[in-house]
PDB file of C-alpha atoms and ligand atoms in Angstrom:
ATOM      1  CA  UNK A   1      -5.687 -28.114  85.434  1.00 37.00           C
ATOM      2  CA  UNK A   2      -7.644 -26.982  88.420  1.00 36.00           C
ATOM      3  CA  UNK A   3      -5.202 -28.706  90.420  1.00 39.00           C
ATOM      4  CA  UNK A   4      -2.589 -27.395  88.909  1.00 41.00           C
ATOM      5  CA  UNK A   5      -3.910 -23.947  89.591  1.00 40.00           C
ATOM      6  CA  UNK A   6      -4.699 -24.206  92.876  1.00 42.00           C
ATOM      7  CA  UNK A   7      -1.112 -25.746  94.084  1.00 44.00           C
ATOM      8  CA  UNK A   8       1.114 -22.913  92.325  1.00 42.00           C
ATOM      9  CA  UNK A   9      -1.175 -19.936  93.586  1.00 44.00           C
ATOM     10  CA  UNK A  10      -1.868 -18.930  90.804  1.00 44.00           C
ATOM     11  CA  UNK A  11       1.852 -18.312  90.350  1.00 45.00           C
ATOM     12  CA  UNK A  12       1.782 -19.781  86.877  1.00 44.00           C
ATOM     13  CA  UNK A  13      -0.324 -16.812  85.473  1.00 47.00           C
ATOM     14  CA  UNK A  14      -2.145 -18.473  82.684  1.00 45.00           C
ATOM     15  CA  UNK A  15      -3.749 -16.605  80.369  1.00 45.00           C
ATOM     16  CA  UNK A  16      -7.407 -17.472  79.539  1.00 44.00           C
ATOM     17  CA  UNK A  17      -9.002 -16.072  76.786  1.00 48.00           C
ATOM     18  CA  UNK A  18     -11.952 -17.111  74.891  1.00 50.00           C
ATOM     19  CA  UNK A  19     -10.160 -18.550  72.007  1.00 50.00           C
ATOM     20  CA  UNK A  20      -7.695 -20.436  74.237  1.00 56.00           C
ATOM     21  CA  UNK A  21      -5.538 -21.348  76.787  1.00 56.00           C
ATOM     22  CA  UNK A  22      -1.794 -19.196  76.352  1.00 61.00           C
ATOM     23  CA  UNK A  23       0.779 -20.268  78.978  1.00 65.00           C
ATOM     24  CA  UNK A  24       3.978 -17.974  80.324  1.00 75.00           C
ATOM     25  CA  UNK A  25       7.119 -20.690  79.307  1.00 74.00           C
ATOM     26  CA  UNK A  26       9.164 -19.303  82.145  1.00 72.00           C
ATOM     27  CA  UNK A  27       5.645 -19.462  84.620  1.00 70.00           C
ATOM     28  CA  UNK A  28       5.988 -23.178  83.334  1.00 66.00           C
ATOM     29  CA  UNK A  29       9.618 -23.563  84.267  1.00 62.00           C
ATOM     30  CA  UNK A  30       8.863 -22.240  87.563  1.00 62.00           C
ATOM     31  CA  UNK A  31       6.405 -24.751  88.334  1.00 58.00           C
ATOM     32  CA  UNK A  32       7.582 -27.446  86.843  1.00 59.00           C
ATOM     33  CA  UNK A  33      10.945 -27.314  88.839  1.00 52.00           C
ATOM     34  CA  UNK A  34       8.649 -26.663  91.938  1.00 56.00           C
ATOM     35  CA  UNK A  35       6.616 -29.853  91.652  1.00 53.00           C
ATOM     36  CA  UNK A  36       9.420 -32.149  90.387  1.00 56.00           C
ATOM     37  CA  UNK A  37      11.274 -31.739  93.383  1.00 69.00           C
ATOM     38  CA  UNK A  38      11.340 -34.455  95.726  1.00 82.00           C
ATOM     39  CA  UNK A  39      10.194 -34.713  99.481  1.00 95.00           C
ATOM     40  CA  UNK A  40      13.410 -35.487 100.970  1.00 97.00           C
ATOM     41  CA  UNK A  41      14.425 -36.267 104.615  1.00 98.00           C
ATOM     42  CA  UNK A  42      17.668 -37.335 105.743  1.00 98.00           C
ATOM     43  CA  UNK A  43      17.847 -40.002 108.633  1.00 98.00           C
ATOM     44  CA  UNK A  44      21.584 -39.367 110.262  1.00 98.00           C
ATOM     45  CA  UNK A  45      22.984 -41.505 112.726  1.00 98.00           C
ATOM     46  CA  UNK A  46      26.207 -43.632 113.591  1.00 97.00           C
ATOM     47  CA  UNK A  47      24.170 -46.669 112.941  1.00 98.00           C
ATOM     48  CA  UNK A  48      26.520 -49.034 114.787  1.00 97.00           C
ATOM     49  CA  UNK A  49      25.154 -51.282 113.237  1.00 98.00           C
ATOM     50  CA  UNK A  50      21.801 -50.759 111.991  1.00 98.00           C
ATOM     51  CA  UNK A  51      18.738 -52.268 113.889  1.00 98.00           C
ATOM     52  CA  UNK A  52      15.485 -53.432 113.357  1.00 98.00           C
ATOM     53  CA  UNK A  53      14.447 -49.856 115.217  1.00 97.00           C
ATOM     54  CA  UNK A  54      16.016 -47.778 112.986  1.00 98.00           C
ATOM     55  CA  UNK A  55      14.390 -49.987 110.091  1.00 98.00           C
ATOM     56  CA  UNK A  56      11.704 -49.334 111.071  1.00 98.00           C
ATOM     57  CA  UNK A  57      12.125 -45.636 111.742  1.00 98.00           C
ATOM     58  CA  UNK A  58      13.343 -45.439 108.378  1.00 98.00           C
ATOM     59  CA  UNK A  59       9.812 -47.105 106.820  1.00 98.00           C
ATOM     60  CA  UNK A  60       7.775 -44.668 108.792  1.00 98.00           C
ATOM     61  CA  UNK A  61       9.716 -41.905 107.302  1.00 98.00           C
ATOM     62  CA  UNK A  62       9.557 -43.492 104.037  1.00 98.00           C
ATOM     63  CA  UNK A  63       5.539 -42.914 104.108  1.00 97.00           C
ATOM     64  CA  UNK A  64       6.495 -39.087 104.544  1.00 97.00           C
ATOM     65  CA  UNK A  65       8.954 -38.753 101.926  1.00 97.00           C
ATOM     66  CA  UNK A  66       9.793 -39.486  98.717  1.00 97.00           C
ATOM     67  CA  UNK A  67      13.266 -40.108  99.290  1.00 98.00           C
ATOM     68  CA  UNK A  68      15.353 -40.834 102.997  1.00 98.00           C
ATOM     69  CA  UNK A  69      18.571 -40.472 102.376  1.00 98.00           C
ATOM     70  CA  UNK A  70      20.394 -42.666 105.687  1.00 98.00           C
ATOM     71  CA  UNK A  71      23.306 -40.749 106.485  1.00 98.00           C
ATOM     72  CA  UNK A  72      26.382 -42.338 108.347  1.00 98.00           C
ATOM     73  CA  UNK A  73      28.002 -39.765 110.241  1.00 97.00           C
ATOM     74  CA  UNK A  74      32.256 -39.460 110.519  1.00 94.00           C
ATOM     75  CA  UNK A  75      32.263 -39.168 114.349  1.00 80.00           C
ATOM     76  CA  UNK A  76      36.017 -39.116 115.433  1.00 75.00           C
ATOM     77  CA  UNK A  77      34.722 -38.908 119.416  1.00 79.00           C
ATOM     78  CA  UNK A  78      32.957 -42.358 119.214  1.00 82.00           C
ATOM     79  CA  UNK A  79      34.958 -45.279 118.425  1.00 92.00           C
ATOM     80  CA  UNK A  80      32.653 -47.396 116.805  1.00 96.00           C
ATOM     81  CA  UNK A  81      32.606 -51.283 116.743  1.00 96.00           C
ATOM     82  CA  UNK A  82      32.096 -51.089 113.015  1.00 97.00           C
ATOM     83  CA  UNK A  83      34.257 -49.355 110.635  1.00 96.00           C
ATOM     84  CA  UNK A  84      32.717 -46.560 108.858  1.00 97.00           C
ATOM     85  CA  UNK A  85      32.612 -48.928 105.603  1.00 97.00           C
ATOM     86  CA  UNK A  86      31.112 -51.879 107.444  1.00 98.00           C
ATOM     87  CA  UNK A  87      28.301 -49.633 108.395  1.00 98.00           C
ATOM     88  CA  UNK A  88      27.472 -48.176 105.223  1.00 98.00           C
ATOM     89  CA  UNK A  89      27.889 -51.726 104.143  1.00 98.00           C
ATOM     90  CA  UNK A  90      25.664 -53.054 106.835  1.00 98.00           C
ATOM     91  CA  UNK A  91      23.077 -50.437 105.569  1.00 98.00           C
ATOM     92  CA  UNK A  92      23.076 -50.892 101.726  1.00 98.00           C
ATOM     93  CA  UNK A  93      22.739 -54.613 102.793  1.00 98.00           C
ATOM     94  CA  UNK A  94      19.005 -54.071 104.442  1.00 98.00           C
ATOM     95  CA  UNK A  95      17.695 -49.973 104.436  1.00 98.00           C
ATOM     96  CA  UNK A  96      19.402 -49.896 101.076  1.00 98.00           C
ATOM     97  CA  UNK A  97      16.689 -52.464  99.469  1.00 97.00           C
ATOM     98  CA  UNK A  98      13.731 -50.699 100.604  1.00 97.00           C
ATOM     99  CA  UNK A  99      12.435 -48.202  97.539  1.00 97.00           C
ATOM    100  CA  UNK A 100      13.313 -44.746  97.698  1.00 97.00           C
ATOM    101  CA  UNK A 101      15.883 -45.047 100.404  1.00 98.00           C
ATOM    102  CA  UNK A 102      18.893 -44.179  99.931  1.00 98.00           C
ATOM    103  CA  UNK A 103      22.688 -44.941 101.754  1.00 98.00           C
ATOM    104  CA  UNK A 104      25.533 -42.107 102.178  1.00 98.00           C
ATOM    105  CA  UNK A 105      27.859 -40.955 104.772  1.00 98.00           C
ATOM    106  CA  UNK A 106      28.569 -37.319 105.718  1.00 98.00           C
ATOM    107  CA  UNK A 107      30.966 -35.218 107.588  1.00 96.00           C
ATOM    108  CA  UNK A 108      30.670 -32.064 109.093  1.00 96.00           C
ATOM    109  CA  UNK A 109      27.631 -30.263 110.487  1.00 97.00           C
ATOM    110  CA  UNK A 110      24.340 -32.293 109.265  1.00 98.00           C
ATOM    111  CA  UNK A 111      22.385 -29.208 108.538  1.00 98.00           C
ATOM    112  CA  UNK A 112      24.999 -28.420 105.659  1.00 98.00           C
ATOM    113  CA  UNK A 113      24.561 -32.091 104.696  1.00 98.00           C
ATOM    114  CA  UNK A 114      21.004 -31.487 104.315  1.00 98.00           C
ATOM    115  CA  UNK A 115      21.021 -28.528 102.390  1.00 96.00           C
ATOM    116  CA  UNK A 116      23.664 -29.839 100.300  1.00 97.00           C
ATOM    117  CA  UNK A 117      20.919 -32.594  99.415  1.00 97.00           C
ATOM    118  CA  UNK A 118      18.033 -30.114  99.543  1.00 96.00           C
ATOM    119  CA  UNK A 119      15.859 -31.978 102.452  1.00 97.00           C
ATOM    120  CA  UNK A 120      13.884 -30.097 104.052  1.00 96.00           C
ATOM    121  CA  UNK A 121      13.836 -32.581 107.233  1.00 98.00           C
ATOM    122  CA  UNK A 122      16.190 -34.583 109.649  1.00 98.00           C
ATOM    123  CA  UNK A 123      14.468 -37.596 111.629  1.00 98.00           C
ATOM    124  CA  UNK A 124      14.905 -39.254 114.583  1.00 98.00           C
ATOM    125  CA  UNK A 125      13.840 -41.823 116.421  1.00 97.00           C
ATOM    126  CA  UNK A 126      12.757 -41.317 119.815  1.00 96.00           C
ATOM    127  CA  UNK A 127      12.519 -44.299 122.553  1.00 92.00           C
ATOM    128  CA  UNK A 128      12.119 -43.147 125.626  1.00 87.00           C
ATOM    129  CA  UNK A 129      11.971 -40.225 127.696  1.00 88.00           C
ATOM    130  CA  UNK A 130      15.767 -40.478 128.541  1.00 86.00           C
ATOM    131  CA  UNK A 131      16.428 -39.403 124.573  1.00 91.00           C
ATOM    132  CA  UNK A 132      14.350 -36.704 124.981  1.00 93.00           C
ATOM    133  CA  UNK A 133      16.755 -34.100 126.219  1.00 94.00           C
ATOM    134  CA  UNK A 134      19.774 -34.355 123.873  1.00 95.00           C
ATOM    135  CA  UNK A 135      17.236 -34.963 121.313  1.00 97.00           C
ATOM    136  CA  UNK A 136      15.639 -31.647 121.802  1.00 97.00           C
ATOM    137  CA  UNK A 137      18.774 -29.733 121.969  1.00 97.00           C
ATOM    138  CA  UNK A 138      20.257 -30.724 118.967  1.00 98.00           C
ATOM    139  CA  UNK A 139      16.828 -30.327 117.111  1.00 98.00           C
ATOM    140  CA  UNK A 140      16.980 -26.706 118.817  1.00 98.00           C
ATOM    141  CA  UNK A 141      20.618 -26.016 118.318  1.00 98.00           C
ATOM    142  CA  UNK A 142      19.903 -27.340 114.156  1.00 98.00           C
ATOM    143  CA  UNK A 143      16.865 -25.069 114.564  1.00 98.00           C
ATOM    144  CA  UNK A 144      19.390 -22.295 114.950  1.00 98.00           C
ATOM    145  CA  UNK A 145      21.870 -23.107 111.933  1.00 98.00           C
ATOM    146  CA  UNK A 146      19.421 -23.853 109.763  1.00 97.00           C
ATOM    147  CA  UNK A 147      15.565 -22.764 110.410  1.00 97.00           C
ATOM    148  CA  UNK A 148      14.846 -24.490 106.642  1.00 96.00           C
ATOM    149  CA  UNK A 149      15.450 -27.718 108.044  1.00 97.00           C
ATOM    150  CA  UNK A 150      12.559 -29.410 110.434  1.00 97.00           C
ATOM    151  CA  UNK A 151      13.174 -32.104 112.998  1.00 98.00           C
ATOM    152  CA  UNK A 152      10.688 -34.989 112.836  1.00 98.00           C
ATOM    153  CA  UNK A 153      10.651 -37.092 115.713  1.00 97.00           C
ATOM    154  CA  UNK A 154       9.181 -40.626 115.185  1.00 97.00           C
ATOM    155  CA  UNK A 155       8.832 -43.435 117.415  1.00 96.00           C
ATOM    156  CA  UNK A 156       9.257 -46.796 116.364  1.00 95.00           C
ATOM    157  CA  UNK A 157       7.239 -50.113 117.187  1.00 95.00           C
ATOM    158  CA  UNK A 158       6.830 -50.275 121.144  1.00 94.00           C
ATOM    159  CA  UNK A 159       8.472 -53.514 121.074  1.00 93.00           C
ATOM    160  CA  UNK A 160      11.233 -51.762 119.867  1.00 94.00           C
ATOM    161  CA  UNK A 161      11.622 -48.935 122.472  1.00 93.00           C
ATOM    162  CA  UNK A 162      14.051 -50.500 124.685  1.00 93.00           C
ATOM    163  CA  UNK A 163      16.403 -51.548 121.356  1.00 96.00           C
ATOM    164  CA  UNK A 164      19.850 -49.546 120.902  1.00 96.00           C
ATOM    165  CA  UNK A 165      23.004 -50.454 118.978  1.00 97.00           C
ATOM    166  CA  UNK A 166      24.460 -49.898 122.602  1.00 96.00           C
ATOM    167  CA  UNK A 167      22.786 -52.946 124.054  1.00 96.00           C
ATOM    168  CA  UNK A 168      22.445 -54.884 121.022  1.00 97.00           C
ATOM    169  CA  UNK A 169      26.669 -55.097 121.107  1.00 97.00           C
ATOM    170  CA  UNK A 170      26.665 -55.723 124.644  1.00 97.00           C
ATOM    171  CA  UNK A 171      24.577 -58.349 124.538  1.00 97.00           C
ATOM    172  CA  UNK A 172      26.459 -60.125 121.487  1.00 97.00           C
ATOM    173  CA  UNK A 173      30.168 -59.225 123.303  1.00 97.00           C
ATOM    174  CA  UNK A 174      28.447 -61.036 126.318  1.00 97.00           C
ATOM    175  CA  UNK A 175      27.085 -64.589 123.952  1.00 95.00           C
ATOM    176  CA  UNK A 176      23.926 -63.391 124.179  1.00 96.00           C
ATOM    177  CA  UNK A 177      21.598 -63.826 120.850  1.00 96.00           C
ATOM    178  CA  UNK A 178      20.665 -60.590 119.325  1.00 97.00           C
ATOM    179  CA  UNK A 179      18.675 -62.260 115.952  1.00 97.00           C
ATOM    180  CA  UNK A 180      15.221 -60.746 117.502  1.00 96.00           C
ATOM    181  CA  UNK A 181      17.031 -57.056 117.370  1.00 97.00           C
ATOM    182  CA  UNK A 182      18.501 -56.837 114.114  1.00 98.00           C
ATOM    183  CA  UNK A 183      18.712 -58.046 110.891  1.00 98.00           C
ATOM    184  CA  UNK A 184      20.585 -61.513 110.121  1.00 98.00           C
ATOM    185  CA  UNK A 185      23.376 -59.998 108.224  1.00 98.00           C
ATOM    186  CA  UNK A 186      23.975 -57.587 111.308  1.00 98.00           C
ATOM    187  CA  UNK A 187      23.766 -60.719 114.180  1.00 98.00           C
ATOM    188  CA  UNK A 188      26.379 -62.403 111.950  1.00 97.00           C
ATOM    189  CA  UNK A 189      28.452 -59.300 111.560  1.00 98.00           C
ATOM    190  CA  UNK A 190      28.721 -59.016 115.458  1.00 98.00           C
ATOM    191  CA  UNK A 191      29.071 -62.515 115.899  1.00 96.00           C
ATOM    192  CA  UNK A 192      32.390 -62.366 114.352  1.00 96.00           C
ATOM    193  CA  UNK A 193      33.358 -59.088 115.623  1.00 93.00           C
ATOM    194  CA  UNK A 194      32.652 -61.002 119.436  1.00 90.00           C
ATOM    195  CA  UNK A 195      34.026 -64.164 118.899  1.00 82.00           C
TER     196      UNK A 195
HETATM  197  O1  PNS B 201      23.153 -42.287 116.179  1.00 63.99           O
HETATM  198  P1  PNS B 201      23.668 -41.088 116.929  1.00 63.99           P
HETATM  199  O2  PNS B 201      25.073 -41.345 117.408  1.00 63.99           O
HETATM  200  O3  PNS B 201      22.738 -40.670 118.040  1.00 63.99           O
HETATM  201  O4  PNS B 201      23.732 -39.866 115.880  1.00 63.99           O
HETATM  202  C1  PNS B 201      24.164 -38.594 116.278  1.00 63.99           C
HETATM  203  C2  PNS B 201      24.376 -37.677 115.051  1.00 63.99           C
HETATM  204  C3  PNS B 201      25.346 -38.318 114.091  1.00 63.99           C
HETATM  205  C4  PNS B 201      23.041 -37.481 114.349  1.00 63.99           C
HETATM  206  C5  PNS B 201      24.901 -36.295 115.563  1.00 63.99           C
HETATM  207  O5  PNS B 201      26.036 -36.494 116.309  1.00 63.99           O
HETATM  208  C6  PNS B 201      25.197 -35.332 114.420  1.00 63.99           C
HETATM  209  O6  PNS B 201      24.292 -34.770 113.851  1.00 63.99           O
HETATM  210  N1  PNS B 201      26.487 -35.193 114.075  1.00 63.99           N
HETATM  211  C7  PNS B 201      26.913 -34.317 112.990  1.00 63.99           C
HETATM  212  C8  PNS B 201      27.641 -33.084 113.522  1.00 63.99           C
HETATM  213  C9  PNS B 201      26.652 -31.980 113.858  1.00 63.99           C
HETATM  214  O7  PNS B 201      25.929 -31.484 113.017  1.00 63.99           O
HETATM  215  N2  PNS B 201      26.652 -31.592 115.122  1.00 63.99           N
HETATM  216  C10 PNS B 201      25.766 -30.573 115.633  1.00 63.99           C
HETATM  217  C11 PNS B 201      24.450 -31.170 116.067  1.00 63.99           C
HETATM  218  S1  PNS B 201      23.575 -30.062 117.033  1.00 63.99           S
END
């Protein structure tokens, strides 16, 4: 009960009296609704396809949040290797087993995709010092649309660092064997797309 104090500032107004404890039902409501909502972060990206990097990028952020909710964008400027459905396929296959992760796609700007799921914060992964600068301007530029929603930056494993979906395709187009980069159900996805 202290805790429960403490955390709503008081906002609750209970009413202590000798002979009892008397609660404010709509005080309650308030609080409740507060508490019971989730820590959510969405984790948008074209994921093509998903690699171990952004696995584990997404099971960092899954230490922060209650839910990630890995969001496929609808780029028409990229032509991706996989279709949008392979993807999201590719995704549900390995992200989508891991508790409290969750696998959508979304069009449109991604700050209205977060506040149509209530997060409260986009990651990303940063590599390198070369993602730094787009990385800060969209952060910035999201900043601006929405001030709600935060940016979280997190880096993955080092051994990961120098892993992208870029060079993960290139090296499968080229024969090369990509099973240390991503998960087994991606290397066989791109081993048909290359062959
Ligand atoms: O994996 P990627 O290709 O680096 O992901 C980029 C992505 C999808 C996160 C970015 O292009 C994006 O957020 N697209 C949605 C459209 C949008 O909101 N654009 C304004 C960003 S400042």
């Amino acid at each position: 009960m202290i805790g429960l104090l403490r955390h709503s500032d008081f906002r609750a107004s209970f009413v202590i009296r000798a002979s009892g404890l008397y609660l404010n039902p709509l005080s309650i409501f308030h609080f409740l609704c507060e508490f019971s909502q989730m820590r959510r972060a969405i984790y948008p990206g074209s994921f093509d396809p998903v690699t171990n990097g952004h696995l584990d990028v997404i099971e960092r952020a899954r230490k922060l949040f209650d839910e990630v909710v890995v969001a496929v964008a609808h780029n028409d400027e990229k032509q991706p290797l996989f279709s949008l459905k392979e993807r999201l396929d590719l995704l549900r296959e390995t992200a989508g087993t891991i508790g409290g992760v969750r696998i959508a796609e979304f069009s449109g700007l991604l700050v209205e995709f977060a506040r149509a799921e209530s997060a409260g914060a986009v990651i990303r992964g940063l590599r390198a010092v070369s993602d730094f600068e787009f990385e800060f301007q969209m952060a910035l530029m999201n900043r601006k649309l929405a001030a709600a929603v935060e940016t979280i930056f997190l880096m993955p494993k080092e051994e990961y660092t120098y892993l992208s979906s870029r060079i993960v395709k290139e090296i499968a187009r080229l024969g090369g064997d990509v099973s240390r980069f991503v998960p087994a159900c991606v290397a066989k996805a791109l081993g048909r797309k290359c062959s």
